[in-house]
Tab-separated table of C-alpha atoms in Angstrom:
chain	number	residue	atom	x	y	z
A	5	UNK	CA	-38.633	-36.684	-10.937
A	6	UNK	CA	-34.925	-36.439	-9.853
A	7	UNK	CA	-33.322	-34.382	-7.264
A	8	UNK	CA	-31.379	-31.279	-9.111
A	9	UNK	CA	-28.505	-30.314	-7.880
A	10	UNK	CA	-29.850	-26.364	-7.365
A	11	UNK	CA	-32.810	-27.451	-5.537
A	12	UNK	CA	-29.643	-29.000	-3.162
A	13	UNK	CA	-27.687	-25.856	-2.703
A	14	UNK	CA	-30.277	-23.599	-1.809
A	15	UNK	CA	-31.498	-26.415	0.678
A	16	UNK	CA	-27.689	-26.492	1.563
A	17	UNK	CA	-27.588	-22.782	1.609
A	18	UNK	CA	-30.583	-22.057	3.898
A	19	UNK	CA	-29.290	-24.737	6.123
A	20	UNK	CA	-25.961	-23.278	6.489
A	21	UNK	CA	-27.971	-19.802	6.942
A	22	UNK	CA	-28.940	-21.351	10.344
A	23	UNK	CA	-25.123	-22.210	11.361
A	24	UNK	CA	-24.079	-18.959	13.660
A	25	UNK	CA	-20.247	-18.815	13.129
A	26	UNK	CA	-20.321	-20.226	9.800
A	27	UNK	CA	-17.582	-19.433	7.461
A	28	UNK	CA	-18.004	-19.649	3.525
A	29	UNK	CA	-15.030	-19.512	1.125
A	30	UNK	CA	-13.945	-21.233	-2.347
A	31	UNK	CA	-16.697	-20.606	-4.300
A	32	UNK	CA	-19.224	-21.941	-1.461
A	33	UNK	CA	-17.328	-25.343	-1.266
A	34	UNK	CA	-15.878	-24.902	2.107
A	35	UNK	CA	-17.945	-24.509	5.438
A	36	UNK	CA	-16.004	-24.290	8.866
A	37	UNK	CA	-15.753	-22.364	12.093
A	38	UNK	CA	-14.849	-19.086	11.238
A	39	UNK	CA	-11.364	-17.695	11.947
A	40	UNK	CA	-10.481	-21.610	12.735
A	41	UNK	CA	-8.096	-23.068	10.364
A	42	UNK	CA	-8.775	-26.852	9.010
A	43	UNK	CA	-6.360	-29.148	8.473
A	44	UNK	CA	-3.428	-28.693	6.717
A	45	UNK	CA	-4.012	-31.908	5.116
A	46	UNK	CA	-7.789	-30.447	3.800
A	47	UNK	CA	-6.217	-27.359	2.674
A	48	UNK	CA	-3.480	-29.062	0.105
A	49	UNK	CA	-6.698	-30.423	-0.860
A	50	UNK	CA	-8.821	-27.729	-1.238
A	51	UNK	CA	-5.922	-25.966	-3.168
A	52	UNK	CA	-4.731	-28.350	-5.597
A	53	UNK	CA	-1.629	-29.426	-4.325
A	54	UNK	CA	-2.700	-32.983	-2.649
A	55	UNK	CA	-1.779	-36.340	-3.668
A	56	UNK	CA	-3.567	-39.558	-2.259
A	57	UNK	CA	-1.866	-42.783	-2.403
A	58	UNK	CA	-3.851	-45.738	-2.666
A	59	UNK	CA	-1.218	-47.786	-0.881
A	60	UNK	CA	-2.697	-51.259	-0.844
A	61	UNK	CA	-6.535	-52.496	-1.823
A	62	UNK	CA	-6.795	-55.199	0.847
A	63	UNK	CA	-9.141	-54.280	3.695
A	64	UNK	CA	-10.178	-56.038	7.563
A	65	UNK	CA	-13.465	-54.433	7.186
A	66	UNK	CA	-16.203	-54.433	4.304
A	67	UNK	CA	-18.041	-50.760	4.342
A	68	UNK	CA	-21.014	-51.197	2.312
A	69	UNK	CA	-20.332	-47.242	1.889
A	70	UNK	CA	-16.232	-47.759	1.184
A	71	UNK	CA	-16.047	-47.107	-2.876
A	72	UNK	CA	-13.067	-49.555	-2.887
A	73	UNK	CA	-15.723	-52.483	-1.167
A	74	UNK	CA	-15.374	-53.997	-4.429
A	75	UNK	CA	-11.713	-54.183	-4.993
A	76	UNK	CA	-10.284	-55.068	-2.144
A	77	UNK	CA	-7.500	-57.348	-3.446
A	78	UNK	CA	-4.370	-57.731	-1.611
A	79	UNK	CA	-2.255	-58.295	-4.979
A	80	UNK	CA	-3.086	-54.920	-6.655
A	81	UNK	CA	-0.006	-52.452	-6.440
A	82	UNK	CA	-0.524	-48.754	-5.153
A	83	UNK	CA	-2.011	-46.056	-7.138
A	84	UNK	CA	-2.872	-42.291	-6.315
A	85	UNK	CA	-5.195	-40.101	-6.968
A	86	UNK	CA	-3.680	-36.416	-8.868
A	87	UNK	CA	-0.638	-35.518	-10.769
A	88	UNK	CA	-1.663	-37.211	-14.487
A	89	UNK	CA	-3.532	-40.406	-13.624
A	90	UNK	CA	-0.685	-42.722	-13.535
A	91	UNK	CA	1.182	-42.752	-10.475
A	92	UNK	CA	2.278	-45.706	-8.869
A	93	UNK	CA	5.825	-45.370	-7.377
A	94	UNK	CA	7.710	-43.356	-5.485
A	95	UNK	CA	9.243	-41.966	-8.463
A	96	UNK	CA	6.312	-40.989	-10.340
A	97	UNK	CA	5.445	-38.373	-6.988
A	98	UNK	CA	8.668	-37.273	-7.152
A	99	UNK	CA	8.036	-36.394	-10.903
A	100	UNK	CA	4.720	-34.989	-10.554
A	101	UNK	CA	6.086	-32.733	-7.612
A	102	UNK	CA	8.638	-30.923	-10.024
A	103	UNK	CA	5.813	-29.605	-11.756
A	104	UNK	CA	2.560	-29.597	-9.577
A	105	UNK	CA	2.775	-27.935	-6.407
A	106	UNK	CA	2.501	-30.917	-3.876
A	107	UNK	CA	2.017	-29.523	-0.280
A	108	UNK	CA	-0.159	-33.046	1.362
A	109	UNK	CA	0.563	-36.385	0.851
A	110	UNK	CA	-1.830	-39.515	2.236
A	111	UNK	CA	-2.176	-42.337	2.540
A	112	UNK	CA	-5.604	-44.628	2.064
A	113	UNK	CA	-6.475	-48.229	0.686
A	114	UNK	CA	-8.162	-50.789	1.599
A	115	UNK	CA	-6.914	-50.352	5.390
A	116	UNK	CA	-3.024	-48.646	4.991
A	117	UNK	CA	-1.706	-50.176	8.187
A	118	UNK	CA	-2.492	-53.424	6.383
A	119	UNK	CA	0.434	-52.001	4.738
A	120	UNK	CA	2.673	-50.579	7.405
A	121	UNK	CA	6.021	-51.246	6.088
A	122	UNK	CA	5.108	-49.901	2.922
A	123	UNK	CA	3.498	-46.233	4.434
A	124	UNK	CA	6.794	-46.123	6.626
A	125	UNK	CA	8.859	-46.668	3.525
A	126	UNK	CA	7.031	-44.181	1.671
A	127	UNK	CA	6.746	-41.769	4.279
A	128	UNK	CA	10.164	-41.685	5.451
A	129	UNK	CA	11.496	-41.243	1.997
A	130	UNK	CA	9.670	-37.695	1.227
A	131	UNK	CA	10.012	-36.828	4.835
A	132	UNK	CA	13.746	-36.851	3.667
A	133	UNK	CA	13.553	-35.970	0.095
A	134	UNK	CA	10.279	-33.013	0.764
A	135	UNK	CA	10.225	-32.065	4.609
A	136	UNK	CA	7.395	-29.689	4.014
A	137	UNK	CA	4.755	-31.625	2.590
A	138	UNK	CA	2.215	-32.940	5.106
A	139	UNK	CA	1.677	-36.148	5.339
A	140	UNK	CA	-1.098	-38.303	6.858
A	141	UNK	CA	-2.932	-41.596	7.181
A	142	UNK	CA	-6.497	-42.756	6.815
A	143	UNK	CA	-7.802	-45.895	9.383
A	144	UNK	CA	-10.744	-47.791	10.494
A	145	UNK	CA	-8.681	-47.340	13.834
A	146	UNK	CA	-8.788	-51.353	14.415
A	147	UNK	CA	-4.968	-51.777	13.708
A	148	UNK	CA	-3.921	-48.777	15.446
A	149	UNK	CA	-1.345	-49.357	18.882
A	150	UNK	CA	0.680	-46.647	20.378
A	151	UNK	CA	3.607	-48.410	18.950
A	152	UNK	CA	2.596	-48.332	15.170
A	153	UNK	CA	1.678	-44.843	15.898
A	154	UNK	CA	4.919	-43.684	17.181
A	155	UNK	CA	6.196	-45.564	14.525
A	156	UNK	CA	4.201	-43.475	11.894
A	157	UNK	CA	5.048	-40.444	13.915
A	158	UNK	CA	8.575	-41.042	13.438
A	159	UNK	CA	8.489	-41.781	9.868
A	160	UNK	CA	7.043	-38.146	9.296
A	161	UNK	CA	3.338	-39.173	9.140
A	162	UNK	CA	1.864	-35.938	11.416
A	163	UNK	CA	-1.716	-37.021	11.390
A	164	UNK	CA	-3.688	-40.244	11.834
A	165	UNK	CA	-7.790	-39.482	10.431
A	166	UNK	CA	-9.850	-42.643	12.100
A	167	UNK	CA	-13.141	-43.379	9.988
A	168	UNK	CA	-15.091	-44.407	13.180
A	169	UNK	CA	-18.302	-44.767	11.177
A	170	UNK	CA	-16.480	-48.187	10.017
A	171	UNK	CA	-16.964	-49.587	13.468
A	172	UNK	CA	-20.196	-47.691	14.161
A	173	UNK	CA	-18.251	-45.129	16.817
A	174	UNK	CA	-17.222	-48.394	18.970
A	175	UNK	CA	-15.628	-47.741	22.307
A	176	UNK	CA	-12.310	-49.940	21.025
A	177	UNK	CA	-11.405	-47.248	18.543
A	178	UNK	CA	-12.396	-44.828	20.659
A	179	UNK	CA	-9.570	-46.350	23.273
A	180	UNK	CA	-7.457	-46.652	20.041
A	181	UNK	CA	-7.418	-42.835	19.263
A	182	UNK	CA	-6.693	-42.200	23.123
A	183	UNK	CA	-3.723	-44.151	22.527
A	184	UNK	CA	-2.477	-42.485	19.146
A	185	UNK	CA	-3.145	-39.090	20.906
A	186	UNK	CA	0.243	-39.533	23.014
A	187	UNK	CA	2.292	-39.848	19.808
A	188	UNK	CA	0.958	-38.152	16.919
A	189	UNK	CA	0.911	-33.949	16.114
A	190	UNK	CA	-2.733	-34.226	14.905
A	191	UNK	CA	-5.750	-36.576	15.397
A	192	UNK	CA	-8.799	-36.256	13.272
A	193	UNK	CA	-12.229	-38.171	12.393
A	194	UNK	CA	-13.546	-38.307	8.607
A	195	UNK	CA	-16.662	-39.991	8.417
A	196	UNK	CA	-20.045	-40.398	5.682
A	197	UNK	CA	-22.716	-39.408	7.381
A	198	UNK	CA	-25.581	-41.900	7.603
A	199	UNK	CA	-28.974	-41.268	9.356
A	200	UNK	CA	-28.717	-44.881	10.889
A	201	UNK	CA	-25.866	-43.514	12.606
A	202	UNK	CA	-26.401	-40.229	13.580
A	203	UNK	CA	-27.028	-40.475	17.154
A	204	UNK	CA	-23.980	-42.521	17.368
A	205	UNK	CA	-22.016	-39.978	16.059
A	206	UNK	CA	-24.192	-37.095	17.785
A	207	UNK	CA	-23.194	-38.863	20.863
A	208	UNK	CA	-19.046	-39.856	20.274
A	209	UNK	CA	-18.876	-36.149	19.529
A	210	UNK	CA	-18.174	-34.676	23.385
A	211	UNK	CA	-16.307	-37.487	23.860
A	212	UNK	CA	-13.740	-36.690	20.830
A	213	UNK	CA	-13.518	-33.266	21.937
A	214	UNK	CA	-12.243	-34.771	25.598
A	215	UNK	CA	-9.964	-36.734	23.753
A	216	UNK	CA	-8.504	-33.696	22.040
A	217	UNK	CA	-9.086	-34.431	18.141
A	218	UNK	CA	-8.759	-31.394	16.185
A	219	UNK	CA	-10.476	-32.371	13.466
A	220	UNK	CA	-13.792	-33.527	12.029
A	221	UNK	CA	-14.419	-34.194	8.582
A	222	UNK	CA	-18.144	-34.854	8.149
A	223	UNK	CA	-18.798	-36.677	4.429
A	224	UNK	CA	-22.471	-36.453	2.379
A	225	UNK	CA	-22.972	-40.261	1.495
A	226	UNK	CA	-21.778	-40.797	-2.411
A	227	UNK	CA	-23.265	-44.035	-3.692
A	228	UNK	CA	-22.017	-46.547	-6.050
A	229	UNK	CA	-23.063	-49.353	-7.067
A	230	UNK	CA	-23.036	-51.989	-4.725
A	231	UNK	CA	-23.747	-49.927	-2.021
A	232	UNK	CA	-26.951	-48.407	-3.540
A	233	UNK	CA	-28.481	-51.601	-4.531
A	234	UNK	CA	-27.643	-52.583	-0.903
A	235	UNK	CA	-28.704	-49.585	1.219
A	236	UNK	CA	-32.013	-49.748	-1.247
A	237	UNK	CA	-32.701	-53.149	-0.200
A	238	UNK	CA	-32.312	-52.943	3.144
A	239	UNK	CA	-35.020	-49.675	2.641
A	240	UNK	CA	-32.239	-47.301	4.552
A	241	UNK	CA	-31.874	-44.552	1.299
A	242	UNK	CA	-35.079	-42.956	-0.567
A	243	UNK	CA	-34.080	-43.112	-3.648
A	244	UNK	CA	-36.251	-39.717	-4.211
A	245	UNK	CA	-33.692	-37.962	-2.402
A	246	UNK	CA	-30.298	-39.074	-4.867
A	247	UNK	CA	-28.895	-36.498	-6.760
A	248	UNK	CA	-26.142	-35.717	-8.861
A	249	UNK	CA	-24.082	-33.328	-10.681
A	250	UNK	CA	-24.408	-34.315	-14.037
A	251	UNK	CA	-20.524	-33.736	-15.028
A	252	UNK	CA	-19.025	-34.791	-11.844
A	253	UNK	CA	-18.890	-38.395	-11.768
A	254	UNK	CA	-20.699	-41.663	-11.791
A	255	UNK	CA	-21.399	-41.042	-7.710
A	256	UNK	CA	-24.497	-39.398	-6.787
A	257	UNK	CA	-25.102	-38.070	-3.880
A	258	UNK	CA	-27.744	-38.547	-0.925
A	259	UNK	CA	-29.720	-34.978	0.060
A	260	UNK	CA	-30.631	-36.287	3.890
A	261	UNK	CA	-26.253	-37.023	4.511
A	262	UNK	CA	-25.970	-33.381	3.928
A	263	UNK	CA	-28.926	-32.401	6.117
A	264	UNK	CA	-27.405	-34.747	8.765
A	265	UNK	CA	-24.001	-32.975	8.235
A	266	UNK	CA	-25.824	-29.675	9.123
A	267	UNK	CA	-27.723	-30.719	12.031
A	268	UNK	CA	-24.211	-32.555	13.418
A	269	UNK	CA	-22.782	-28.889	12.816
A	270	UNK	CA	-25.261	-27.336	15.037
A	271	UNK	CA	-24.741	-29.887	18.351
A	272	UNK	CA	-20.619	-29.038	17.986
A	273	UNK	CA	-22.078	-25.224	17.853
A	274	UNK	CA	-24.636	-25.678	20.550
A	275	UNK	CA	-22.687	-26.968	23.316
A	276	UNK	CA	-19.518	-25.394	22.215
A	277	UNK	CA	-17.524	-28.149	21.226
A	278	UNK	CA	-13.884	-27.102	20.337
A	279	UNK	CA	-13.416	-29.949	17.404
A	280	UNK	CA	-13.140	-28.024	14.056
A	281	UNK	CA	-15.473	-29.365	11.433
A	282	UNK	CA	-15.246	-28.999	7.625
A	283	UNK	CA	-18.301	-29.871	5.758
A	284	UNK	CA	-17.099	-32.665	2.926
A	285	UNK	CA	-20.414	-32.119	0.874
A	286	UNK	CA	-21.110	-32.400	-2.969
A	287	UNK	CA	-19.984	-28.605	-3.592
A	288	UNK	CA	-16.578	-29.754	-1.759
A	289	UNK	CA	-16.116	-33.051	-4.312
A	290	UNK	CA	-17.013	-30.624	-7.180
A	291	UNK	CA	-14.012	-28.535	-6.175
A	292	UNK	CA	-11.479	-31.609	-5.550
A	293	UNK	CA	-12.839	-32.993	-9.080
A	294	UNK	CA	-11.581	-29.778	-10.572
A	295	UNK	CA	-8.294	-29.858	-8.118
A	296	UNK	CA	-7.485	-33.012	-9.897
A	297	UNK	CA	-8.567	-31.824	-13.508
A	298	UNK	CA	-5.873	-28.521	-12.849
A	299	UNK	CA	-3.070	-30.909	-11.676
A	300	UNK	CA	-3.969	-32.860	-14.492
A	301	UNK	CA	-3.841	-29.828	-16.739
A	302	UNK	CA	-0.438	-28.963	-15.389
A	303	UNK	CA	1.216	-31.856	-16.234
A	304	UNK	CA	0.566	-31.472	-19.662
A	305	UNK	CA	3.261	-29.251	-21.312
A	306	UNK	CA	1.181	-27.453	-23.814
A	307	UNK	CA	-1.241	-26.247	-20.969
A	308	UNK	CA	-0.394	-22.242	-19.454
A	309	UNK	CA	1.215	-22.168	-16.291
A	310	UNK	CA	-1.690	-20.609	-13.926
A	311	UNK	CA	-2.131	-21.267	-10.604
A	312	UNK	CA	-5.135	-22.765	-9.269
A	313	UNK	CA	-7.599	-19.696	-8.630
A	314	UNK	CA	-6.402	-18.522	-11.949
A	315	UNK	CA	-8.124	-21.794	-12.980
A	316	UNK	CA	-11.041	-21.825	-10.966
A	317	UNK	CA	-11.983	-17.797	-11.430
A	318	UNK	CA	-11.869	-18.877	-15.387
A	319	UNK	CA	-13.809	-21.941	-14.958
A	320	UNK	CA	-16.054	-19.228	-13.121
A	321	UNK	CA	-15.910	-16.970	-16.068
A	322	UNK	CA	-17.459	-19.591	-18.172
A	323	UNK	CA	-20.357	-20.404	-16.285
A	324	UNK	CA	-18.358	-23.448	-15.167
A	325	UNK	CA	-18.875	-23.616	-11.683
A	326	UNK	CA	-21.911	-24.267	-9.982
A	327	UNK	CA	-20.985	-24.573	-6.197
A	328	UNK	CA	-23.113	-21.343	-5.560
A	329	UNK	CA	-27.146	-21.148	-5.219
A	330	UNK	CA	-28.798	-20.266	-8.641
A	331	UNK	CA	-31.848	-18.117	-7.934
A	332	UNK	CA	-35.473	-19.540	-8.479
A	333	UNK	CA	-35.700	-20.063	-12.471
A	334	UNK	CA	-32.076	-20.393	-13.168
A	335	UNK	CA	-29.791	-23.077	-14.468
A	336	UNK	CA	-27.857	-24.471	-11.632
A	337	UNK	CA	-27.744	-28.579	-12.093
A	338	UNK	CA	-24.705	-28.686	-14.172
A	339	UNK	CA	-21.135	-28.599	-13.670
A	340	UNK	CA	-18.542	-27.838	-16.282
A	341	UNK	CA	-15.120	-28.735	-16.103
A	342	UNK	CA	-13.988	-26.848	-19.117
């Protein structure tokens, strides 16, 4: 029988129950310290008003959990992710900005710094041409120096995020964030979180808080293809425990990431770590699907201008969203994105 998705958020829910300074906003999809602010990056996300910029495919590493681990080739061109579906230039942001709200800009792949000369190019022109939008890099942390950092610093990138679950939380990324401290505004860790890594994370995460990262973005395990035939064979997923929301995507999820997310929560509260998390689960994709779907909306010029909780509290009015716990006996394994 398969996993529903509102068996998962009341599991979620009386997990997060046990979290003491907990706070709960957009419609349940965001969990964090309360009073602590997350990233700006996250909250251009959260609101609608993010871009991603796929700048190059090709990659030094091959994450079985990476979604682009099968299409890493170095010829494709850039693409992002928001505005209408078809950026792939400079220009098209540019356009996309005059009518969506754009407040974060990043950069992903592949491995970006693959790409350096490209990010710098890219980052120095909206640096120039939009000052306020935050902009920021994702990296396996291999390629990182204190040079190429104060290079991206200077460009107007204000925030390197290291996936350290690519390296399994080695000591020469560790080093490698040290370095990028000196020379960038923000440092922060995004990672899936696997149960055959858990105590490796459990364990890097006093030793990021020494190191001063501000944030920690803590991912529930999506699965595609490849990586659940391969995670099945090598017997580290039950594949009792994959779920997904039925109109979200082709991704399902896996139930025990989330628990791990949870108990990883509790060791940052328990020894009074100062790193701010932000839970990355299934409720929080279900709100960037529908960030996307409202940007998406926006460009079109025979949608209403609304903002984007005008959207979501209509999507709401619908019976569209289903980030919050159904009680016993209701509906809750569906998501509309009307």
């Amino acid at each position: 029988m398969a996993l529903e998705f509102a068996e998962v958020l009341r599991t979620s829910d009386r997990l997060r129950a046990g979290i003491r300074n907990v706070e709960i906003s957009d419609f349940g999809a965001t969990a964090k310290p309360r009073g602590k602010d997350l990233s700006p990056g996250c909250r251009a996300c959260k609101g609608a008003s993010w871009i991603c910029v796929l700048i190059g495919y090709g990659c030094n590493l091959d994450c079985r959990f990476c979604t682009q681990v099968d299409s890493h080739d170095d010829a494709m061109d850039p693409w992002a992710c928001g505005g209408d579906g078809s950026i792939r230039t400079i220009e098209d942001i540019e356009r996309v900005a005059e009518v969506v709200p754009v407040t974060g800009l990043s950069y992903s792949g592949g491995e970006p710094l693959q790409y350096l000369d490209r990010v710098l190019e890219w980052a120095r022109h909206f640096a120039r041409t939009r000052p306020d939008v935050y902009q920021w890099i994702y990296t396996n942390g291999l390629l990182v120096t204190e040079e190429n950092a104060s290079r991206l610093a200077d460009a107007g990138i204000r925030e390197i995020r290291f996936n350290l679950a690519a390296t399994d939380y080695s000591r020469k990324v560790l080093d490698r964030m040290e370095a990028a401290r000196r020379r960038v505004e923000r440092l922060c860790v995004e990672v899936p979180v696997m149960h055959w890594q858990l105590q490796g994370l459990l364990r890097t995460l006093p030793i990021l808080d020494d190191l001063g990262v501000d944030f920690l973005n803590l991912h529930e395990l999506r699965l595609h293809g490849s990586s659940r035939l391969h995670y099945e064979k090598e017997a580290l997923i039950d594949p009792g425990q994959i779920y997904r929301n039925a109109d979200y995507s082709d991704l399902p999820f896996y139930l025990p990431s989330l628990i791990d997310i949870y108990e990883a929560i509790r060791f940052i509260e328990d020894r009074n770590l100062r790193i701010i998390y932000n839970e990355c689960g299934s409720r929080n994709y279900l709100l960037q699907d529908l960030a996307f779907w409202y940007q998406r909306r926006m460009m079109s010029p025979d949608c209403p201008r609304e903002t984007f909780q005008e959207y979501l509290r209509k999507v709401d009015q619908v019976g569209g969203l289903r980030m919050k716990s159904p009680a016993p006996g209701e509906q809750g394994d569906r998501a509309s994105f009307a």
